[in-house]
Tab-separated table of C-alpha atoms in Angstrom:
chain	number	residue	atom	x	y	z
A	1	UNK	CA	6.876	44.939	-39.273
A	2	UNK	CA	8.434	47.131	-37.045
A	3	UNK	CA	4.897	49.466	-37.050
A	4	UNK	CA	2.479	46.150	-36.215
A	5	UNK	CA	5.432	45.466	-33.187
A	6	UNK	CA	5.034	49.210	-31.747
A	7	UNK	CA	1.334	48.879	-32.046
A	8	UNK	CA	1.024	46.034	-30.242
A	9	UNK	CA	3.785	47.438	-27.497
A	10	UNK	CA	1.184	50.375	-27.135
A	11	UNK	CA	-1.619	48.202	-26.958
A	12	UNK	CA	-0.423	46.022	-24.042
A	13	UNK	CA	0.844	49.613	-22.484
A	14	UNK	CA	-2.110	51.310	-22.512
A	15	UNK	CA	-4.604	47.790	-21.714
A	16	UNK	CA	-1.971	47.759	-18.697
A	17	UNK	CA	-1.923	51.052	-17.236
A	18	UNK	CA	-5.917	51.029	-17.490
A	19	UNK	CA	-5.599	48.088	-15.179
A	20	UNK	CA	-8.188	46.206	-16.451
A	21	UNK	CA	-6.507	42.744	-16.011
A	22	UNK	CA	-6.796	43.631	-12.047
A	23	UNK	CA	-4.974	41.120	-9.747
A	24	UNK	CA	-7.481	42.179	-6.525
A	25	UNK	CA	-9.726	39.122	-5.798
A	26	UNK	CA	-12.244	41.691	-4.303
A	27	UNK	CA	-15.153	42.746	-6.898
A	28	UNK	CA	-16.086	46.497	-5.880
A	29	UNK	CA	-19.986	47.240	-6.545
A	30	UNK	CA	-20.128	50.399	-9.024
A	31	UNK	CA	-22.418	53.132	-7.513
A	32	UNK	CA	-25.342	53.542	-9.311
A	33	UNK	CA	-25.919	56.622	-11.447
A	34	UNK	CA	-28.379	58.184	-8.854
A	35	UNK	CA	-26.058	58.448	-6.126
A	36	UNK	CA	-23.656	60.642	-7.829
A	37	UNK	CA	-26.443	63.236	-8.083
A	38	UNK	CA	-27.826	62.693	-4.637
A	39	UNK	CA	-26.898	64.405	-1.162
A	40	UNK	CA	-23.870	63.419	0.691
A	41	UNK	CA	-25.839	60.624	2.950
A	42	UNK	CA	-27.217	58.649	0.294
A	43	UNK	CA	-23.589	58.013	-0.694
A	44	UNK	CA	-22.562	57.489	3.391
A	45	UNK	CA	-25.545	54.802	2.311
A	46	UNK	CA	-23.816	53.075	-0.190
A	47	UNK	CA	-20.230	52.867	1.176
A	48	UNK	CA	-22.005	50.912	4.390
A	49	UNK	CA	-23.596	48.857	1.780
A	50	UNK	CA	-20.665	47.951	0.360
A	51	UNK	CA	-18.980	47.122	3.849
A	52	UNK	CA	-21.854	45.258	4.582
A	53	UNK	CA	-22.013	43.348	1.063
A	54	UNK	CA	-17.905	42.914	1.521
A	55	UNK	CA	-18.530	41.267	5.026
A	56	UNK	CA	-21.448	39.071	4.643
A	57	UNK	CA	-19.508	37.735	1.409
A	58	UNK	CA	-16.733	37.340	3.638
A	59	UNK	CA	-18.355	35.113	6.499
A	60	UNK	CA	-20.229	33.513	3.803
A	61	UNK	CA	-16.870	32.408	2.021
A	62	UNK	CA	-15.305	31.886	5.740
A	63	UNK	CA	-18.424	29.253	6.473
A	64	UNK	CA	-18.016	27.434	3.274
A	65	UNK	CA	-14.452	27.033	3.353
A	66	UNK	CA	-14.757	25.375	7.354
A	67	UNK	CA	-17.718	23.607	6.221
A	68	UNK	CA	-14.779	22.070	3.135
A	69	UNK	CA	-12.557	21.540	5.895
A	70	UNK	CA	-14.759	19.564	8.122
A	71	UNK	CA	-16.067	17.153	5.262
A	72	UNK	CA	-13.036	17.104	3.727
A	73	UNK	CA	-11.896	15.765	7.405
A	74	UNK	CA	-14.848	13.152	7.364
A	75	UNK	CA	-13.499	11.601	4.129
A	76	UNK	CA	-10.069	11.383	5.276
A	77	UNK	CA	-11.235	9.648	8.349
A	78	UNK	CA	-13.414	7.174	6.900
A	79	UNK	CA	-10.942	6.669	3.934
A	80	UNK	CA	-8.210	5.883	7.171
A	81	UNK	CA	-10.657	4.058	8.448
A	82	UNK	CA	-11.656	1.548	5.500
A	83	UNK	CA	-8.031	1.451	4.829
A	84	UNK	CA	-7.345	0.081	8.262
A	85	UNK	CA	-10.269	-2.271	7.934
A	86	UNK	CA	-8.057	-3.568	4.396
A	87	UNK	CA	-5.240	-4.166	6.108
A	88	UNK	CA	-6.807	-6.203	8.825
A	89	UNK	CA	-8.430	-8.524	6.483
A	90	UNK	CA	-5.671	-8.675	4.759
A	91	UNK	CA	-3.605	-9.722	7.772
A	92	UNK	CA	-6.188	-12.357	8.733
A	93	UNK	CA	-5.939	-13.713	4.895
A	94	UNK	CA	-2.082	-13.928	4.847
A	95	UNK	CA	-2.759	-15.824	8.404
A	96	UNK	CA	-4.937	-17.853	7.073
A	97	UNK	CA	-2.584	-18.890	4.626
A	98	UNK	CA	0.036	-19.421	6.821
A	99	UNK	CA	-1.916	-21.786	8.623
A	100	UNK	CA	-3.194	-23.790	5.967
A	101	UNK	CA	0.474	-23.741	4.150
A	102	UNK	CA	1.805	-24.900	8.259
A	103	UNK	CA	-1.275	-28.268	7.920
A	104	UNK	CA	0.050	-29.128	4.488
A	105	UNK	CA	3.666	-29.459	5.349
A	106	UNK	CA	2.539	-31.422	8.361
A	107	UNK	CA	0.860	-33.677	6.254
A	108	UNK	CA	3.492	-33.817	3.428
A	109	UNK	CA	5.820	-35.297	6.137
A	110	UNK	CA	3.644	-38.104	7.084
A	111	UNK	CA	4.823	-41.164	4.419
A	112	UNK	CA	2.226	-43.724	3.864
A	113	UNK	CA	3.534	-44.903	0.176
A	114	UNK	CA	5.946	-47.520	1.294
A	115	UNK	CA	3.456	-49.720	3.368
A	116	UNK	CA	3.824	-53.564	2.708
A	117	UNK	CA	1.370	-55.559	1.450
A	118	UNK	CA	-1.304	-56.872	4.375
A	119	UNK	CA	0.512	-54.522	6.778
A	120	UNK	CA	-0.657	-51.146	8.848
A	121	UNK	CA	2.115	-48.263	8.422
A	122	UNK	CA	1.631	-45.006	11.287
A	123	UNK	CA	3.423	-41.863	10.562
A	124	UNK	CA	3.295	-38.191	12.454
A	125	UNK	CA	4.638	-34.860	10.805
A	126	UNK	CA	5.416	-31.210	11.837
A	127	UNK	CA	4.796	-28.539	9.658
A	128	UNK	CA	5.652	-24.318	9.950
A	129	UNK	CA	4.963	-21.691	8.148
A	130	UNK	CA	5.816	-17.964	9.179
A	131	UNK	CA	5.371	-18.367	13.195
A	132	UNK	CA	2.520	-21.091	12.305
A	133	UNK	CA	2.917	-25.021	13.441
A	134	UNK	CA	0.917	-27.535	12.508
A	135	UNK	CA	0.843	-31.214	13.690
A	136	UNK	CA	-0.159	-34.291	11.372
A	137	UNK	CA	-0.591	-38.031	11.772
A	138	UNK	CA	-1.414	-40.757	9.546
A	139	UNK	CA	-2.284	-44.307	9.284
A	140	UNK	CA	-1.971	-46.589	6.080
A	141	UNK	CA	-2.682	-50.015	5.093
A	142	UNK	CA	-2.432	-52.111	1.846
A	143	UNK	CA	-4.479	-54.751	1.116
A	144	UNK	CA	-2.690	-55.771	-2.000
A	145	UNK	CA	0.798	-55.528	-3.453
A	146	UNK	CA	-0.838	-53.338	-5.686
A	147	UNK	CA	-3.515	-51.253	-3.532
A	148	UNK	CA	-2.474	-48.949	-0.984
A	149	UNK	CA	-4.927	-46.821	1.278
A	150	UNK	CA	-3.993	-43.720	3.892
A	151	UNK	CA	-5.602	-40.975	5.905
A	152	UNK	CA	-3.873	-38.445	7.763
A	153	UNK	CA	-5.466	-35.649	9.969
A	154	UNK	CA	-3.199	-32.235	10.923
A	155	UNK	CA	-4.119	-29.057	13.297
A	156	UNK	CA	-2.136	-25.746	13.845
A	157	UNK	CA	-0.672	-25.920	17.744
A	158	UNK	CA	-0.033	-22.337	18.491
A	159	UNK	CA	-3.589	-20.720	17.463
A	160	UNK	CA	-6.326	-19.179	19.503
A	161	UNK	CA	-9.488	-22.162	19.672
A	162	UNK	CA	-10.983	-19.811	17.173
A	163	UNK	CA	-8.258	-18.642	14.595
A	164	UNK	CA	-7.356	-23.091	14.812
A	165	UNK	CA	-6.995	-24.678	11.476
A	166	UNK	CA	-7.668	-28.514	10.809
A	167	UNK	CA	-7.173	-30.842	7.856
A	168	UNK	CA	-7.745	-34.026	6.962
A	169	UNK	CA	-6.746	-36.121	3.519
A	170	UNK	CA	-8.273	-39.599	2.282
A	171	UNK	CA	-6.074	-41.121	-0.450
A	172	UNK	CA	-5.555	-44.608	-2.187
A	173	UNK	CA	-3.279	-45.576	-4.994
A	174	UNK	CA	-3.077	-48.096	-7.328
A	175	UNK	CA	0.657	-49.469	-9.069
A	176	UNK	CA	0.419	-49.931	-12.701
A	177	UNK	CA	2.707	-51.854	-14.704
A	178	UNK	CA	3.361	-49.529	-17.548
């Protein structure tokens, strides 16, 4: 045990001191063969090869990195802006909402059930909902003991003539004697 431990000890020495698990992110072109044997300026050759090789790769990594960085900065832009295009429909929904929720407690607060028989019953209502008012009014009438009839119409007060919000209910009822 204690032999296969020293072995492997050596092993990682020796693969270490080698250096062949290099940390330099720079890959160094081998000369060929030919230039070893050659006269001093072939060799001047290579060596401003390899600065040339090392410089061009450079730019060329340098473009493609600012070319990353400006795309990457178009995404994020139209990502911010779709996001800000959410969030305004989203506010215009949750209006919306508040409006209609405003004309439906307006017309909740008009009572048209207790009209006599033969008679006319009026009723008005205000209505808010989260900085939204609404106005409603209503008319009834029952022919019969029985029968009763009512319509009621509501708007919102403090919107823009576009962003306004109407409503309007029809509704009869009938007593049964179960």
């Amino acid at each position: 045990m204690k032999n296969k431990l020293f072995n492997i000890l050596l092993y990682i020495f020796l693969l270490n001191s080698i250096n062949i698990f290099s940390l330099d992110n720079d890959i160094k072109e081998i000369e060929p063969i030919e230039s070893i044997y050659s006269d001093e300026n072939s060799s001047v050759s290579v060596e401003n090869n390899e600065k040339t090789i090392s410089e061009n790769s450079y730019q060329e990594n340098y473009k493609s990195k600012n070319s990353n960085i400006i795309s990457t900065n178009k995404d994020l832009k139209t990502n911010k802006k779709e996001e800000d295009d959410r969030e305004d429909k989203f506010e215009e929904i949750t209006d919306r909402t508040n409006r209609i929720t405003a004309l439906g407690s307006a017309m909740g607060a008009v009572d048209l059930s207790k009209t006599p028989a033969n008679k006319f019953r009026v009723g008005a209502g205000i209505g808010h909902s989260a900085k939204n008012q609404a106005v409603a009014v209503g008319i009834g009438y029952a022919p019969t003991e029985r029968l009763r009839l009512n319509t009621k119409i509501s708007t919102t007060t403090n919107s823009t003539k576009s962003n306004r919000s109407n409503g309007i209910s029809i509704g009869a009822s009938y007593d049964l004697d179960w």
